[in-house]
């Protein structure tokens, strides 16, 4: 093995790789992200589950080995010989897991306050590319590990048990916290080098602060209720269901407003209904009541007034999400929004629009699409 490695380093290809080493992280990053984009689809697929579980298991093992490899008992072993690559492996698995979560959210995230959590994941994904020289910092190692494991269990536990609610989210957090603290204590007890480098109280305090912060974000609806996610949300002039297909008529946006399907100005004729259509992704066999909370903005009090909570049940298993709609008649002009929420009032997404009464519907910009 050692002779083959020396031969590789002396070869023309090996020398080229060595010269191009500074570009390797960004190339691996781009290639891995593109690969995940085309291969990862549904969180409840066997392939996706195996990939995520493998990444989580391998980063845990690598983190353990990296923190114990300098002990005397590892001297002269194969693990010690290749220990210089452990930081790269840790960085790779952190990047792989964070990119997977970014992909899941990017396909379904809505422009609501849960967008904050998506942006946080994107920042973590890109920050990982600059952690190579910092990954030896054990406080950073375990902080990133705990954050990623929290998201991992928040996805996986509801998917596996086919149940999603606040209690399950709390349980997921406890499982992640317990696994992280157990790993820290095991490494701390086994590695004299780790005991010399860190303050156990400081590290545990840091982990607990991250745990509390995530739960506060969840309480204020800044974290989407994973693994549920809103695929589509739009305000429509007409919704018809024919042969298990929904035919939606709505006003489309100009081509350059790519992040929203419907036009924010809804031209409403006299007596016309206003429909809100949504599709919500849920893992197979997971059933969950979903509500459309209709709200009107009162310019006098400058507050949003809830008018109705109209509900339907989501049944998981469809790639395009479970489809449903609600409607209201005789709505006044002005700003409206419909929060798509769970029974625990966790926000999946928001459909916002402005109603303008008109005697004649616009002829241009109206489209009919099948969902």
GROMACS .gro file of C-alpha atoms in nm:
model
  371
    1UNK     CA    1   0.000   0.000   0.000
    2UNK     CA    2   0.278   0.243   0.097
    3UNK     CA    3   0.478   0.163  -0.221
    4UNK     CA    4   0.170   0.223  -0.438
    5UNK     CA    5   0.111   0.556  -0.267
    6UNK     CA    6   0.471   0.667  -0.329
    7UNK     CA    7   0.443   0.562  -0.694
    8UNK     CA    8   0.122   0.758  -0.734
    9UNK     CA    9   0.281   1.074  -0.592
   10UNK     CA   10   0.576   1.049  -0.834
   11UNK     CA   11   0.359   0.989  -1.141
   12UNK     CA   12   0.265   1.267  -1.384
   13UNK     CA   13  -0.097   1.247  -1.274
   14UNK     CA   14   0.004   1.259  -0.906
   15UNK     CA   15   0.223   1.568  -0.965
   16UNK     CA   16  -0.062   1.736  -1.153
   17UNK     CA   17  -0.302   1.668  -0.866
   18UNK     CA   18  -0.049   1.808  -0.621
   19UNK     CA   19  -0.011   2.129  -0.827
   20UNK     CA   20  -0.389   2.166  -0.852
   21UNK     CA   21  -0.453   2.086  -0.486
   22UNK     CA   22  -0.569   2.437  -0.399
   23UNK     CA   23  -0.854   2.404  -0.650
   24UNK     CA   24  -0.960   2.059  -0.529
   25UNK     CA   25  -1.199   2.169  -0.251
   26UNK     CA   26  -1.412   2.389  -0.478
   27UNK     CA   27  -1.417   2.124  -0.752
   28UNK     CA   28  -1.523   1.855  -0.507
   29UNK     CA   29  -1.779   2.095  -0.364
   30UNK     CA   30  -1.933   2.172  -0.703
   31UNK     CA   31  -1.922   1.810  -0.815
   32UNK     CA   32  -2.074   1.682  -0.491
   33UNK     CA   33  -2.352   1.939  -0.496
   34UNK     CA   34  -2.438   1.860  -0.859
   35UNK     CA   35  -2.427   1.487  -0.786
   36UNK     CA   36  -2.660   1.526  -0.486
   37UNK     CA   37  -2.897   1.743  -0.690
   38UNK     CA   38  -2.948   1.468  -0.947
   39UNK     CA   39  -2.942   1.169  -0.715
   40UNK     CA   40  -3.122   1.282  -0.399
   41UNK     CA   41  -3.497   1.306  -0.445
   42UNK     CA   42  -3.724   1.216  -0.153
   43UNK     CA   43  -3.620   1.196   0.209
   44UNK     CA   44  -3.824   0.875   0.245
   45UNK     CA   45  -3.658   0.690  -0.044
   46UNK     CA   46  -3.440   0.396   0.057
   47UNK     CA   47  -3.146   0.539  -0.139
   48UNK     CA   48  -3.169   0.882   0.027
   49UNK     CA   49  -3.208   0.726   0.371
   50UNK     CA   50  -2.904   0.503   0.320
   51UNK     CA   51  -2.691   0.792   0.191
   52UNK     CA   52  -2.778   1.024   0.480
   53UNK     CA   53  -2.739   0.751   0.744
   54UNK     CA   54  -2.404   0.650   0.593
   55UNK     CA   55  -2.276   1.008   0.597
   56UNK     CA   56  -2.389   1.059   0.957
   57UNK     CA   57  -2.232   0.731   1.070
   58UNK     CA   58  -1.904   0.790   0.887
   59UNK     CA   59  -1.860   1.147   1.013
   60UNK     CA   60  -1.915   1.021   1.368
   61UNK     CA   61  -1.652   0.749   1.326
   62UNK     CA   62  -1.406   0.986   1.158
   63UNK     CA   63  -1.455   1.248   1.428
   64UNK     CA   64  -1.382   0.983   1.691
   65UNK     CA   65  -1.067   0.859   1.514
   66UNK     CA   66  -0.937   1.210   1.447
   67UNK     CA   67  -0.956   1.302   1.814
   68UNK     CA   68  -0.794   0.978   1.936
   69UNK     CA   69  -0.536   0.906   1.664
   70UNK     CA   70  -0.251   1.086   1.843
   71UNK     CA   71  -0.270   0.852   2.141
   72UNK     CA   72   0.024   0.610   2.181
   73UNK     CA   73  -0.184   0.300   2.112
   74UNK     CA   74  -0.238   0.415   1.751
   75UNK     CA   75   0.136   0.457   1.684
   76UNK     CA   76   0.246   0.268   1.370
   77UNK     CA   77  -0.105   0.176   1.263
   78UNK     CA   78  -0.263   0.232   0.922
   79UNK     CA   79  -0.508   0.476   1.081
   80UNK     CA   80  -0.221   0.687   1.217
   81UNK     CA   81  -0.047   0.683   0.878
   82UNK     CA   82  -0.347   0.836   0.700
   83UNK     CA   83  -0.464   1.059   0.984
   84UNK     CA   84  -0.367   1.371   0.786
   85UNK     CA   85  -0.671   1.309   0.566
   86UNK     CA   86  -0.920   1.297   0.854
   87UNK     CA   87  -0.988   1.675   0.852
   88UNK     CA   88  -1.070   1.654   0.480
   89UNK     CA   89  -1.300   1.357   0.543
   90UNK     CA   90  -1.479   1.543   0.824
   91UNK     CA   91  -1.517   1.846   0.599
   92UNK     CA   92  -1.647   1.626   0.318
   93UNK     CA   93  -1.916   1.463   0.533
   94UNK     CA   94  -2.020   1.795   0.688
   95UNK     CA   95  -2.051   1.936   0.335
   96UNK     CA   96  -2.236   1.631   0.204
   97UNK     CA   97  -2.497   1.641   0.482
   98UNK     CA   98  -2.547   2.017   0.470
   99UNK     CA   99  -2.575   2.014   0.088
  100UNK     CA  100  -2.835   1.735   0.109
  101UNK     CA  101  -3.048   1.940   0.349
  102UNK     CA  102  -3.006   2.250   0.131
  103UNK     CA  103  -3.126   2.051  -0.171
  104UNK     CA  104  -3.434   1.921   0.013
  105UNK     CA  105  -3.526   2.273   0.123
  106UNK     CA  106  -3.435   2.445  -0.205
  107UNK     CA  107  -3.685   2.233  -0.396
  108UNK     CA  108  -3.969   2.324  -0.163
  109UNK     CA  109  -3.884   2.631   0.045
  110UNK     CA  110  -4.130   2.920   0.031
  111UNK     CA  111  -4.061   3.290   0.071
  112UNK     CA  112  -4.185   3.303   0.429
  113UNK     CA  113  -4.006   3.353   0.756
  114UNK     CA  114  -3.886   2.990   0.738
  115UNK     CA  115  -3.660   3.116   0.457
  116UNK     CA  116  -3.426   3.224   0.736
  117UNK     CA  117  -3.350   2.862   0.819
  118UNK     CA  118  -3.282   2.782   0.454
  119UNK     CA  119  -3.038   3.075   0.433
  120UNK     CA  120  -2.865   2.949   0.748
  121UNK     CA  121  -2.815   2.607   0.585
  122UNK     CA  122  -2.675   2.769   0.270
  123UNK     CA  123  -2.431   2.974   0.478
  124UNK     CA  124  -2.321   2.658   0.660
  125UNK     CA  125  -2.274   2.481   0.327
  126UNK     CA  126  -2.045   2.753   0.190
  127UNK     CA  127  -1.872   2.813   0.523
  128UNK     CA  128  -1.772   2.447   0.524
  129UNK     CA  129  -1.544   2.518   0.228
  130UNK     CA  130  -1.341   2.758   0.446
  131UNK     CA  131  -1.318   2.534   0.751
  132UNK     CA  132  -1.021   2.325   0.637
  133UNK     CA  133  -0.769   2.515   0.851
  134UNK     CA  134  -1.015   2.558   1.138
  135UNK     CA  135  -1.151   2.203   1.160
  136UNK     CA  136  -0.886   2.113   1.420
  137UNK     CA  137  -1.069   2.344   1.662
  138UNK     CA  138  -1.264   2.095   1.873
  139UNK     CA  139  -1.525   2.351   1.979
  140UNK     CA  140  -1.602   2.413   1.611
  141UNK     CA  141  -1.598   2.040   1.529
  142UNK     CA  142  -1.857   1.943   1.785
  143UNK     CA  143  -2.073   2.255   1.735
  144UNK     CA  144  -2.112   2.188   1.362
  145UNK     CA  145  -2.157   1.816   1.430
  146UNK     CA  146  -2.439   1.881   1.678
  147UNK     CA  147  -2.618   2.128   1.448
  148UNK     CA  148  -2.606   1.887   1.154
  149UNK     CA  149  -2.708   1.587   1.366
  150UNK     CA  150  -3.004   1.785   1.502
  151UNK     CA  151  -3.130   1.848   1.148
  152UNK     CA  152  -3.057   1.487   1.054
  153UNK     CA  153  -3.270   1.342   1.335
  154UNK     CA  154  -3.541   1.607   1.281
  155UNK     CA  155  -3.572   1.472   0.926
  156UNK     CA  156  -3.520   1.103   0.985
  157UNK     CA  157  -3.724   1.025   1.297
  158UNK     CA  158  -4.059   1.161   1.162
  159UNK     CA  159  -3.988   0.992   0.829
  160UNK     CA  160  -3.923   0.653   0.988
  161UNK     CA  161  -4.212   0.654   1.238
  162UNK     CA  162  -4.459   0.824   0.999
  163UNK     CA  163  -4.553   1.086   1.256
  164UNK     CA  164  -4.478   1.458   1.278
  165UNK     CA  165  -4.561   1.702   1.558
  166UNK     CA  166  -4.393   1.925   1.815
  167UNK     CA  167  -4.338   1.634   2.053
  168UNK     CA  168  -4.153   1.439   1.782
  169UNK     CA  169  -3.935   1.744   1.712
  170UNK     CA  170  -3.848   1.766   2.082
  171UNK     CA  171  -3.766   1.394   2.089
  172UNK     CA  172  -3.545   1.438   1.780
  173UNK     CA  173  -3.359   1.717   1.957
  174UNK     CA  174  -3.308   1.504   2.268
  175UNK     CA  175  -3.176   1.213   2.059
  176UNK     CA  176  -2.929   1.442   1.882
  177UNK     CA  177  -2.824   1.606   2.208
  178UNK     CA  178  -2.778   1.268   2.378
  179UNK     CA  179  -2.571   1.124   2.090
  180UNK     CA  180  -2.349   1.433   2.071
  181UNK     CA  181  -2.286   1.449   2.446
  182UNK     CA  182  -2.217   1.074   2.457
  183UNK     CA  183  -1.960   1.112   2.176
  184UNK     CA  184  -1.796   1.408   2.351
  185UNK     CA  185  -1.777   1.228   2.685
  186UNK     CA  186  -1.639   0.912   2.524
  187UNK     CA  187  -1.367   1.105   2.337
  188UNK     CA  188  -1.291   1.321   2.640
  189UNK     CA  189  -1.246   1.014   2.859
  190UNK     CA  190  -1.030   0.830   2.605
  191UNK     CA  191  -0.806   1.109   2.475
  192UNK     CA  192  -0.555   1.290   2.694
  193UNK     CA  193  -0.491   1.533   2.409
  194UNK     CA  194  -0.858   1.630   2.397
  195UNK     CA  195  -0.864   1.680   2.775
  196UNK     CA  196  -0.568   1.915   2.741
  197UNK     CA  197  -0.721   2.117   2.459
  198UNK     CA  198  -1.076   2.184   2.576
  199UNK     CA  199  -1.280   2.279   2.878
  200UNK     CA  200  -1.557   2.021   2.908
  201UNK     CA  201  -1.790   2.270   3.079
  202UNK     CA  202  -1.734   2.526   2.805
  203UNK     CA  203  -1.797   2.273   2.527
  204UNK     CA  204  -2.114   2.134   2.687
  205UNK     CA  205  -2.236   2.490   2.750
  206UNK     CA  206  -2.180   2.571   2.383
  207UNK     CA  207  -2.374   2.261   2.271
  208UNK     CA  208  -2.661   2.340   2.510
  209UNK     CA  209  -2.678   2.699   2.384
  210UNK     CA  210  -2.711   2.574   2.025
  211UNK     CA  211  -2.981   2.330   2.139
  212UNK     CA  212  -3.178   2.608   2.312
  213UNK     CA  213  -3.137   2.842   2.012
  214UNK     CA  214  -3.276   2.585   1.766
  215UNK     CA  215  -3.577   2.522   1.991
  216UNK     CA  216  -3.641   2.896   2.024
  217UNK     CA  217  -3.631   2.926   1.644
  218UNK     CA  218  -3.877   2.637   1.620
  219UNK     CA  219  -4.110   2.800   1.875
  220UNK     CA  220  -4.120   3.123   1.671
  221UNK     CA  221  -4.177   2.933   1.343
  222UNK     CA  222  -3.834   3.020   1.204
  223UNK     CA  223  -3.770   2.651   1.132
  224UNK     CA  224  -4.004   2.470   0.891
  225UNK     CA  225  -4.184   2.162   1.032
  226UNK     CA  226  -3.962   1.907   0.857
  227UNK     CA  227  -4.009   1.668   0.685
  228UNK     CA  228  -4.328   1.841   0.567
  229UNK     CA  229  -4.266   2.107   0.302
  230UNK     CA  230  -4.478   2.318   0.069
  231UNK     CA  231  -4.416   2.243  -0.300
  232UNK     CA  232  -4.657   2.491  -0.456
  233UNK     CA  233  -4.867   2.777  -0.329
  234UNK     CA  234  -5.063   3.019  -0.545
  235UNK     CA  235  -5.380   3.232  -0.556
  236UNK     CA  236  -5.612   3.134  -0.842
  237UNK     CA  237  -5.926   3.239  -1.028
  238UNK     CA  238  -6.052   2.885  -1.070
  239UNK     CA  239  -5.968   2.535  -0.944
  240UNK     CA  240  -6.123   2.222  -1.094
  241UNK     CA  241  -6.049   1.858  -1.017
  242UNK     CA  242  -6.088   1.621  -1.312
  243UNK     CA  243  -5.969   1.258  -1.304
  244UNK     CA  244  -5.741   1.321  -1.006
  245UNK     CA  245  -5.584   1.622  -1.178
  246UNK     CA  246  -5.620   1.980  -1.061
  247UNK     CA  247  -5.667   2.236  -1.337
  248UNK     CA  248  -5.568   2.578  -1.201
  249UNK     CA  249  -5.641   2.912  -1.368
  250UNK     CA  250  -5.432   3.199  -1.235
  251UNK     CA  251  -5.251   3.519  -1.327
  252UNK     CA  252  -4.884   3.450  -1.388
  253UNK     CA  253  -4.590   3.673  -1.308
  254UNK     CA  254  -4.354   3.821  -1.568
  255UNK     CA  255  -4.079   3.576  -1.665
  256UNK     CA  256  -3.812   3.759  -1.465
  257UNK     CA  257  -3.998   3.701  -1.134
  258UNK     CA  258  -3.900   3.334  -1.126
  259UNK     CA  259  -3.941   3.273  -0.753
  260UNK     CA  260  -4.321   3.313  -0.752
  261UNK     CA  261  -4.574   3.150  -0.985
  262UNK     CA  262  -4.874   3.378  -0.933
  263UNK     CA  263  -4.906   3.754  -0.974
  264UNK     CA  264  -4.931   3.935  -0.642
  265UNK     CA  265  -5.218   4.151  -0.773
  266UNK     CA  266  -5.541   3.951  -0.796
  267UNK     CA  267  -5.798   4.115  -1.027
  268UNK     CA  268  -6.134   4.011  -0.888
  269UNK     CA  269  -6.461   4.042  -1.078
  270UNK     CA  270  -6.789   4.099  -0.895
  271UNK     CA  271  -6.905   3.787  -0.713
  272UNK     CA  272  -6.594   3.590  -0.807
  273UNK     CA  273  -6.441   3.338  -0.568
  274UNK     CA  274  -6.078   3.364  -0.464
  275UNK     CA  275  -5.898   3.027  -0.450
  276UNK     CA  276  -5.572   2.935  -0.281
  277UNK     CA  277  -5.415   2.613  -0.409
  278UNK     CA  278  -5.124   2.438  -0.237
  279UNK     CA  279  -4.935   2.113  -0.266
  280UNK     CA  280  -4.754   1.986   0.042
  281UNK     CA  281  -4.486   1.717   0.038
  282UNK     CA  282  -4.507   1.451   0.308
  283UNK     CA  283  -4.320   1.118   0.341
  284UNK     CA  284  -4.505   0.799   0.251
  285UNK     CA  285  -4.777   0.697   0.499
  286UNK     CA  286  -4.750   1.022   0.695
  287UNK     CA  287  -5.092   1.186   0.737
  288UNK     CA  288  -5.132   1.534   0.876
  289UNK     CA  289  -5.411   1.795   0.895
  290UNK     CA  290  -5.317   2.115   0.712
  291UNK     CA  291  -5.494   2.451   0.739
  292UNK     CA  292  -5.518   2.761   0.524
  293UNK     CA  293  -5.534   3.059   0.757
  294UNK     CA  294  -5.689   3.348   0.565
  295UNK     CA  295  -5.584   3.692   0.690
  296UNK     CA  296  -5.667   4.046   0.584
  297UNK     CA  297  -5.448   4.348   0.656
  298UNK     CA  298  -5.632   4.627   0.840
  299UNK     CA  299  -5.465   4.958   0.745
  300UNK     CA  300  -5.631   5.141   1.035
  301UNK     CA  301  -5.489   4.917   1.307
  302UNK     CA  302  -5.189   4.810   1.092
  303UNK     CA  303  -5.244   4.446   1.193
  304UNK     CA  304  -5.336   4.121   1.020
  305UNK     CA  305  -5.689   4.003   1.103
  306UNK     CA  306  -5.762   3.628   1.084
  307UNK     CA  307  -6.088   3.561   0.901
  308UNK     CA  308  -6.092   3.180   0.865
  309UNK     CA  309  -5.898   2.859   0.927
  310UNK     CA  310  -5.997   2.617   0.651
  311UNK     CA  311  -5.844   2.270   0.668
  312UNK     CA  312  -5.781   1.945   0.484
  313UNK     CA  313  -5.565   1.638   0.555
  314UNK     CA  314  -5.232   1.572   0.384
  315UNK     CA  315  -5.151   1.212   0.290
  316UNK     CA  316  -4.788   1.144   0.199
  317UNK     CA  317  -4.638   0.945  -0.086
  318UNK     CA  318  -4.685   1.164  -0.393
  319UNK     CA  319  -4.373   1.316  -0.551
  320UNK     CA  320  -4.548   1.640  -0.639
  321UNK     CA  321  -4.700   1.679  -0.295
  322UNK     CA  322  -5.052   1.635  -0.164
  323UNK     CA  323  -5.277   1.886  -0.337
  324UNK     CA  324  -5.560   2.081  -0.181
  325UNK     CA  325  -5.735   2.414  -0.199
  326UNK     CA  326  -5.968   2.645  -0.014
  327UNK     CA  327  -6.169   2.942  -0.135
  328UNK     CA  328  -6.364   3.243  -0.013
  329UNK     CA  329  -6.620   3.474  -0.166
  330UNK     CA  330  -6.701   3.844  -0.125
  331UNK     CA  331  -6.354   3.940  -0.013
  332UNK     CA  332  -6.279   4.308   0.034
  333UNK     CA  333  -6.002   4.488  -0.152
  334UNK     CA  334  -5.657   4.517  -0.001
  335UNK     CA  335  -5.373   4.301   0.123
  336UNK     CA  336  -5.440   3.935   0.197
  337UNK     CA  337  -5.224   3.641   0.291
  338UNK     CA  338  -5.287   3.273   0.355
  339UNK     CA  339  -5.058   3.096   0.599
  340UNK     CA  340  -5.026   2.724   0.525
  341UNK     CA  341  -4.998   2.575   0.875
  342UNK     CA  342  -5.010   2.248   1.066
  343UNK     CA  343  -5.249   2.181   1.355
  344UNK     CA  344  -4.967   2.294   1.587
  345UNK     CA  345  -4.967   2.626   1.392
  346UNK     CA  346  -4.623   2.563   1.245
  347UNK     CA  347  -4.584   2.755   0.919
  348UNK     CA  348  -4.516   2.558   0.599
  349UNK     CA  349  -4.544   2.859   0.373
  350UNK     CA  350  -4.728   3.181   0.294
  351UNK     CA  351  -4.934   3.280  -0.011
  352UNK     CA  352  -4.972   3.659  -0.020
  353UNK     CA  353  -5.160   3.878  -0.269
  354UNK     CA  354  -5.347   4.208  -0.312
  355UNK     CA  355  -5.713   4.203  -0.424
  356UNK     CA  356  -5.823   4.471  -0.670
  357UNK     CA  357  -6.186   4.478  -0.784
  358UNK     CA  358  -6.238   4.508  -1.158
  359UNK     CA  359  -6.529   4.497  -1.400
  360UNK     CA  360  -6.337   4.286  -1.651
  361UNK     CA  361  -6.069   4.023  -1.595
  362UNK     CA  362  -5.734   4.079  -1.770
  363UNK     CA  363  -5.701   3.892  -2.100
  364UNK     CA  364  -5.321   3.873  -2.094
  365UNK     CA  365  -5.122   3.696  -1.828
  366UNK     CA  366  -5.395   3.444  -1.747
  367UNK     CA  367  -5.276   3.082  -1.766
  368UNK     CA  368  -5.425   2.739  -1.708
  369UNK     CA  369  -5.201   2.467  -1.567
  370UNK     CA  370  -5.245   2.107  -1.456
  371UNK     CA  371  -5.109   1.996  -1.116
   0.00000   0.00000   0.00000
